[in-house]
XYZ file of C-alpha atoms in Angstrom:
434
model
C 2.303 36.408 111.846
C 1.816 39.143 108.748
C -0.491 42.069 108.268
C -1.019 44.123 105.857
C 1.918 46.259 107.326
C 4.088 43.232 106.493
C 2.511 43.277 102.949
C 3.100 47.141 102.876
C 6.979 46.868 104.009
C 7.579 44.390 100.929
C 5.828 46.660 98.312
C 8.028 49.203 99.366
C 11.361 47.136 99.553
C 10.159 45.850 96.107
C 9.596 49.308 94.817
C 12.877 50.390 95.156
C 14.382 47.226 92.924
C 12.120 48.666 90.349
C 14.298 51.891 89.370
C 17.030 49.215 89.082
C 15.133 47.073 86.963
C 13.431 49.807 84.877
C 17.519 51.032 84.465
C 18.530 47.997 82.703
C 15.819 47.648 80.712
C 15.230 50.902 79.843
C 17.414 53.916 78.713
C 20.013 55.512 81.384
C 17.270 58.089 82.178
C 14.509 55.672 83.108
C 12.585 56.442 79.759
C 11.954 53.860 77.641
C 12.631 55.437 73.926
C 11.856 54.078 70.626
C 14.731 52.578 68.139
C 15.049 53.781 64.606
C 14.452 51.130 61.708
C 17.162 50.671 58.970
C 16.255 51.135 55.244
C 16.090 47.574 54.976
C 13.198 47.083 56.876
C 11.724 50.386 55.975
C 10.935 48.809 52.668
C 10.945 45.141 52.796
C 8.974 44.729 56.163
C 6.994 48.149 56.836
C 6.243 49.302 53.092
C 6.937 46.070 51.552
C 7.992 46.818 48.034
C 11.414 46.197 46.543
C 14.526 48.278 48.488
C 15.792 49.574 45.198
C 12.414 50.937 44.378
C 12.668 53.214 47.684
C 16.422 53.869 47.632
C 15.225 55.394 43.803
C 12.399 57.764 44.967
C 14.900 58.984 48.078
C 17.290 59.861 45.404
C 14.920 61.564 43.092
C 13.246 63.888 45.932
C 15.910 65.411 48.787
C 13.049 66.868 49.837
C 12.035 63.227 51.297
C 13.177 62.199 55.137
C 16.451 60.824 54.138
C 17.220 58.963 57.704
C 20.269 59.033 59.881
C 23.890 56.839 58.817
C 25.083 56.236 61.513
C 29.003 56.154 62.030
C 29.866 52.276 61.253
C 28.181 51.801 58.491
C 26.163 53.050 55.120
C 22.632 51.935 56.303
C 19.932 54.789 56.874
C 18.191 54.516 59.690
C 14.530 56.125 60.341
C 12.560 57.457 62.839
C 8.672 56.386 62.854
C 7.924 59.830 62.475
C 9.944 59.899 59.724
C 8.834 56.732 58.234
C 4.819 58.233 58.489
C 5.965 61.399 56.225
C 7.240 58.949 53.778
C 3.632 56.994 53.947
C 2.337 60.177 53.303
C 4.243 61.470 50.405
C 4.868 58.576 48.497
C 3.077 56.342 46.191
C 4.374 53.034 44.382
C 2.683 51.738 41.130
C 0.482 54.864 41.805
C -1.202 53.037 44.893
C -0.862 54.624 48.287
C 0.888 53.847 51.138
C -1.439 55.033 53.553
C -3.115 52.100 55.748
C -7.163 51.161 54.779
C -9.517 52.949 57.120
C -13.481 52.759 56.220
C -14.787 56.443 55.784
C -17.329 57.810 58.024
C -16.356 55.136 60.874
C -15.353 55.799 64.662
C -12.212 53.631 65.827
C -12.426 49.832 66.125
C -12.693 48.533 69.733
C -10.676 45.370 70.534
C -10.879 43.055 73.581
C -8.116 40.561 74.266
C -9.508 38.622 76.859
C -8.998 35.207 78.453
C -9.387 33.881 82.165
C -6.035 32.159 81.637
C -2.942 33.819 83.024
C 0.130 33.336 80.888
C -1.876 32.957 77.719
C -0.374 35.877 75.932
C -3.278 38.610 76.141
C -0.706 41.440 77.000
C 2.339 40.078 74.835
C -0.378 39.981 71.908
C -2.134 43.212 72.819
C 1.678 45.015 72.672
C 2.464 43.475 69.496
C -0.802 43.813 67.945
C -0.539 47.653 68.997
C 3.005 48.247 67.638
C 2.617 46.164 64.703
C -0.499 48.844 63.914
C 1.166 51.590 64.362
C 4.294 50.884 61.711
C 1.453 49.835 59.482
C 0.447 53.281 59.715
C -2.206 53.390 62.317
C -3.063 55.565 65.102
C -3.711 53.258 68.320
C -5.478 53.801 71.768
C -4.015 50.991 74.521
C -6.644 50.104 77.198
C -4.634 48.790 79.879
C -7.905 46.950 82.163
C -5.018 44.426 84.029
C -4.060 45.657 87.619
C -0.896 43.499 86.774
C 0.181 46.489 84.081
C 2.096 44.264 82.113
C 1.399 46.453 78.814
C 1.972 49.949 80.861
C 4.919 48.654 81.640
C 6.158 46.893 78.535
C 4.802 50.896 77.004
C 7.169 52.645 79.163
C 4.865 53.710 82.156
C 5.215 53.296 85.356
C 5.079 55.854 87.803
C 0.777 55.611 87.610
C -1.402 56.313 90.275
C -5.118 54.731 90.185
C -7.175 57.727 89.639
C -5.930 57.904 85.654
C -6.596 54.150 85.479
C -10.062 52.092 84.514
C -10.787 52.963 87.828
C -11.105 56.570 87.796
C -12.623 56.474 84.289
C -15.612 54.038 86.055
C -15.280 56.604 89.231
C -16.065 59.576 87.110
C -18.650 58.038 85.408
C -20.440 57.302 88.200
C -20.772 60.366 89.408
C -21.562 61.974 86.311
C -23.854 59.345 85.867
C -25.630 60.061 89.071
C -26.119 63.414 88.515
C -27.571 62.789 85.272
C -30.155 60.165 86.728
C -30.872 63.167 89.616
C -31.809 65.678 87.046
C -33.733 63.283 85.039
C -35.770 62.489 88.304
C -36.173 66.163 89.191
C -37.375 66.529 85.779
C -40.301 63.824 85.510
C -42.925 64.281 83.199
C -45.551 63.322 85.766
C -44.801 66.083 87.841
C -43.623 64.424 90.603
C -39.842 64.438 91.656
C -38.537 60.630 92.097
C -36.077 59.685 94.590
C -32.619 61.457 94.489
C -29.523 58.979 94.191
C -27.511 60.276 97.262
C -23.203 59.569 96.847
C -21.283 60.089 99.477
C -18.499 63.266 100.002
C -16.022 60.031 99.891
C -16.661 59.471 96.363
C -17.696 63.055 95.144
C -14.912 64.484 96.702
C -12.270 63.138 94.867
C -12.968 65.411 92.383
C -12.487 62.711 89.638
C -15.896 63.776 88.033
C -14.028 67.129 86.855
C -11.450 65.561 85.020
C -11.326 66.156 81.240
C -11.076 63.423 78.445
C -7.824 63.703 77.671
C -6.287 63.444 81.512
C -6.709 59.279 81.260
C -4.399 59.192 78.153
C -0.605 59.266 78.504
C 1.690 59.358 75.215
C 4.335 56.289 75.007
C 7.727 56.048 73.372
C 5.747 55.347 70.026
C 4.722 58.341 68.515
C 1.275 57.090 67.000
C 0.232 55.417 70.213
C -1.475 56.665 73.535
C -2.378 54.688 76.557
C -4.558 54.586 79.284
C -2.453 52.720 82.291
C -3.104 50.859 84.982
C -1.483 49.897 88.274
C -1.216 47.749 91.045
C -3.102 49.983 93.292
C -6.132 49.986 91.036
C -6.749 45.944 91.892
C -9.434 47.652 94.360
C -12.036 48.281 91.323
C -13.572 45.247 91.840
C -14.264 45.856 95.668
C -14.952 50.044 95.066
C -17.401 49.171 91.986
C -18.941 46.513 94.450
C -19.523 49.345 96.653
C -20.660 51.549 93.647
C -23.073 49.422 92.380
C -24.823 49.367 95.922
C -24.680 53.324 96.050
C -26.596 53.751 92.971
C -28.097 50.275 91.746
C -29.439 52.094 88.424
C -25.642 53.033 87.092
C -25.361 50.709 84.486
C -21.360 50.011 85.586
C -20.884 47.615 82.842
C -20.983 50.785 80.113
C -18.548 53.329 81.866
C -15.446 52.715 79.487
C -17.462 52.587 76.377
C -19.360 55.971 77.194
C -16.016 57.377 77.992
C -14.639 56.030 74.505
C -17.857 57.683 72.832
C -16.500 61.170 74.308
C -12.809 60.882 72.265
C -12.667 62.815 69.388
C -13.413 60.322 66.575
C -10.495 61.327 64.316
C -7.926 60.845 67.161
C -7.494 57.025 66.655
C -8.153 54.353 64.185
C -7.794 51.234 66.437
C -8.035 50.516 70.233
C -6.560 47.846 72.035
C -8.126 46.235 75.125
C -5.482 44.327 77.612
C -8.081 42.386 80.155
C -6.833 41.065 83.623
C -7.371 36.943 83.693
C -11.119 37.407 85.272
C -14.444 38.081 84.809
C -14.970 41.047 86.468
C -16.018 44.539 86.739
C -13.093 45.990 84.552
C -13.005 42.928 82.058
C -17.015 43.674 81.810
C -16.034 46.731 80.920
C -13.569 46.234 78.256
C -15.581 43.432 76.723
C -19.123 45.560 76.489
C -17.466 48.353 74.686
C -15.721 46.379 72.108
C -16.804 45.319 68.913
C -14.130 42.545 68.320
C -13.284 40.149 70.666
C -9.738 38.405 70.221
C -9.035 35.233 72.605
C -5.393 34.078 73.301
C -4.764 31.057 74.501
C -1.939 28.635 74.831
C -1.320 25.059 73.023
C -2.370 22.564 76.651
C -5.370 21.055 77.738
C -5.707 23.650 80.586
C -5.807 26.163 78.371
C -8.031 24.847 76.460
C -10.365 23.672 79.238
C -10.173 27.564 80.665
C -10.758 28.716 77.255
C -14.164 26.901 77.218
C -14.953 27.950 81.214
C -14.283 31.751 79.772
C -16.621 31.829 76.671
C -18.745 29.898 79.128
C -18.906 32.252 81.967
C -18.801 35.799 80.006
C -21.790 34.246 78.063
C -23.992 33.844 81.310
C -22.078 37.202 82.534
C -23.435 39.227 79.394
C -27.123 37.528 79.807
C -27.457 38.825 82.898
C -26.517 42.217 81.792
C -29.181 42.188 79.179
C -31.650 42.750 82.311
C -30.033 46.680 82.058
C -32.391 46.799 78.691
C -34.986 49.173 79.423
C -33.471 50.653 82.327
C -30.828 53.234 80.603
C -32.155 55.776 78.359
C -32.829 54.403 74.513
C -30.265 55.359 72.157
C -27.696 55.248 74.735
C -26.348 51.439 74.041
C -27.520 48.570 73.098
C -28.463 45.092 74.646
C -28.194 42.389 74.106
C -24.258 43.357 73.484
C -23.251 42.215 69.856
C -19.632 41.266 68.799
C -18.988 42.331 65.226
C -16.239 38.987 65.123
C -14.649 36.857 67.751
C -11.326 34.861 67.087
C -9.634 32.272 68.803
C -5.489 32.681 68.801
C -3.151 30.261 69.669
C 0.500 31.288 71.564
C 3.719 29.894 72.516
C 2.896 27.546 70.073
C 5.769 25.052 68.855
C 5.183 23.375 65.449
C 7.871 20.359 66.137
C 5.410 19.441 69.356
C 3.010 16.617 68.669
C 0.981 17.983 71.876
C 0.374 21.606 70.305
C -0.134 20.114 66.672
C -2.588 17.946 68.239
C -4.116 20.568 70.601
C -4.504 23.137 67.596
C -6.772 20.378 65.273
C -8.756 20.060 68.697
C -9.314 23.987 69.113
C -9.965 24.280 64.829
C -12.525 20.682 64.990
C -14.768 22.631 67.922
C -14.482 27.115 67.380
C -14.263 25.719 63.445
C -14.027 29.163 61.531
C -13.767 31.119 64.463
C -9.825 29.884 64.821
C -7.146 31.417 63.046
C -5.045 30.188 60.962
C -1.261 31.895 62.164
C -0.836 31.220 65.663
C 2.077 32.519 67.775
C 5.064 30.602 67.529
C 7.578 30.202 70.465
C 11.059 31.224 69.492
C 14.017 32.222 71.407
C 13.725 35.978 70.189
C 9.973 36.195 71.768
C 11.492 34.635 74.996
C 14.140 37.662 74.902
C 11.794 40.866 74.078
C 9.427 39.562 76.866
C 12.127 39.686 79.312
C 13.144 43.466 78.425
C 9.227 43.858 78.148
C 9.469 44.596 74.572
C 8.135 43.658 71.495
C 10.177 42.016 68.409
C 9.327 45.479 66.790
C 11.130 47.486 69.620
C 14.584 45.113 69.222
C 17.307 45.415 67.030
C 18.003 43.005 64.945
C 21.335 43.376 65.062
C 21.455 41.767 68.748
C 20.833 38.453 67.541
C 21.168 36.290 64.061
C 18.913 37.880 61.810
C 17.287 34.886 60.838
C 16.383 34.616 64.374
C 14.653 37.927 64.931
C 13.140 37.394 61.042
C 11.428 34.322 62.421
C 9.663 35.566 65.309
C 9.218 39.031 63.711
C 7.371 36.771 61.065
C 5.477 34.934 63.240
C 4.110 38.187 64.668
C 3.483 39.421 61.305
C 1.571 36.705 60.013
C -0.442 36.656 62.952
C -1.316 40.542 62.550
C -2.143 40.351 59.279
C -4.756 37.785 59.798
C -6.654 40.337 62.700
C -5.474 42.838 60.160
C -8.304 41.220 57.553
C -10.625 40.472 60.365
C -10.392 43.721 61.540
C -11.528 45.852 58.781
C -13.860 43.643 58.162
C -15.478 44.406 60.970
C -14.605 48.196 61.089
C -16.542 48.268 57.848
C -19.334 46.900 59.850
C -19.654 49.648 62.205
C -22.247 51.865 62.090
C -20.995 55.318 60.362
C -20.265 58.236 63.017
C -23.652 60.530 63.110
């Protein structure tokens, strides 16, 4: 016989193998840190013009981050930091090396969503994020996934609930409320409408004071921020339950995005949405306030079958939230919710297997232009950086055959450049900030 003290007692036990774990995977000091990138990939991979060409402009300006050589060898190595100043300072054939961003737009809001576990939404959400960044870009990460693969694979882990999804949808309830109570109190007609009573249970947690910036936590990349998530906030979808009953008005679907609206707008130029493998209260969330939706899925049958139950399900999920239209004050959002593009992804795909080559014709014949073209390819390295919860950005190549890491890193390349396209495509679809 087990209870939840049972339950408890192995959490704990398992706890404690986690400091072991996060030691070999991690640095000696439990902090995950970010590697330097040689010369070499500096300017073929991250800049992509001609090594020469940037060994040239190094040598002309010593004013120029000139990288670290380390002891065994002649090869500079750079910090992303460093790497950024270069971006900054230095043009080739007179074009910049700055990454596109459309002028007068807020970040772009991304949703990787499927109800299939194992597709690849968090190993493609880390990827996509760190793949951004060395192309220059400032990124947000959304972790919505009580599983908190990507806080993890980001370095996090010591993150308690009320700095998750869940105290962003906590705090917005209550300041929700109280908006809705002075509204009432307010009434044009004179007469004061019913007050929306929460209880000292919620109110007391204080949550509703918290500023903006106490949700986002830094990571070992320099250009990307994070807001976590953990085991403990699994309970969302029974608290929002709960929520929903407390004030049946708060339009819970919204929380994240009105939070979003409150960043400053020049703080980030993309944000990345991890969902859990569910329709629920925090996948609502992520999916309402973005304006791409990106859906991994791998090469099988069941995958594709749960691909078609998800689009089904968040379809009918997203109707029924349409019945919030004319209940939240105009101007706030809109509904029905509109997608600026959604994409179809395939992962751990394998080119030599007549299954996935067949599977991928079946997924282009029925979401037609809505696939894209790259998918993920399953390699050896990709294997490797998901069990030291890293991405092929975060390894050195020098702990494997280089044409080894060069595969998978171009596999992940191709496959960013196409949302790269589809991205700013979209951005540029956005209405511009007021």
């Amino acid at each position: 016989m087990f209870t939840h003290e049972d339950l408890s007692k192995m959490q704990a036990q398992s706890l404690k193998m986690q400091s072991w774990i996060r030691q070999q995977t991690f640095s000696p000091e439990l902090e995950k840190t970010l590697r330097r990138f040689s010369s070499w990939e500096v300017a073929e991979l991250i800049f992509r013009v001609n090594q020469s060409t940037l060994r040239g402009r190094l040598a002309t300006d010593p004013s120029l981050p000139q990288g670290h050589v380390e002891e065994d060898g002649r090869q500079r190595w750079y910090s992303l930091e460093e790497i950024n100043e270069l971006r900054r300072r230095i043009k080739i054939n007179r074009k910049s090396l700055l990454p596109k961003r459309p002028a007068g737009k807020r970040a772009l809001r991304v949703a990787i969503s499927n109800f299939k576990g194992g597709a690849g939404k968090s190993t493609v959400a880390l990827h996509f994020a760190h793949a951004a960044a060395l192309d220059g870009y400032r990124v947000l990460c959304v972790d919505f996934d009580p599983q908190a693969t990507l806080s993890h694979s980001m370095g996090l882990s010591d993150v308690t609930e009320d700095y998750t999804v869940w105290g962003i949808m906590a705090r917005d309830l209550v300041r929700e409320t109280e908006r809705m109570n002075a509204v009432s109190q307010g009434a044009e007609s004179g007469t004061a409408l019913p007050q929306r009573q929460l209880p000292d249970a919620i109110t007391g947690m204080g949550l509703q004071d918290l500023r903006v910036s106490d949700f986002v936590k830094p990571t070992s990349w320099p250009t990307i921020d994070i807001i976590p998530s953990c085991a403990n906030a699994a309970f969302v979808e029974f608290a929002s339950a709960q929520y929903r009953h407390l004030n049946p008005e708060w339009s819970f679907f919204a929380a994240v995005s009105r939070y979003l609206d409150q960043l400053p707008a020049e703080d980030y130029d993309l944000m990345i949405f991890d969902c859990p493998p569910a329709i629920g209260y925090q996948s609502m969330n992520a999916v309402f306030a973005a304006d791409m939706l990106y859906i991994p899925s791998g090469p099988g049958y069941w995958e594709y079958d749960s691909t078609t139950s998800f689009i089904g399900q968040l379809s009918e999920a997203l109707e029924d939230l349409s019945a919030f239209n004319g209940v939240v004050p105009a101007g706030t959002f809109a509904l029905p919710k509109v997608f600026q593009d959604v994409r179809f992804l395939l992962t751990r795909y394998e080119s030599g297997n007549d299954l996935h080559r067949a599977m991928r014709s079946a997924f282009m014949k029925v979401f037609e232009g809505r696939m894209t073209e790259h998918p993920i390819e399953m390699t050896r390295a990709v294997e490797q950086s998901g069990r030291f919860l890293s991405s092929i950005y975060e390894i050195d190549y020098r702990e494997m055959t280089r044409e080894t890491w060069r595969r998978a890193r171009a596999s992940f390349d191709q496959a960013y450049d196409e949302f790269k396209a589809y991205a700013l495509e979209a951005w540029e679809n956005l209405e511009d900030e007021a």
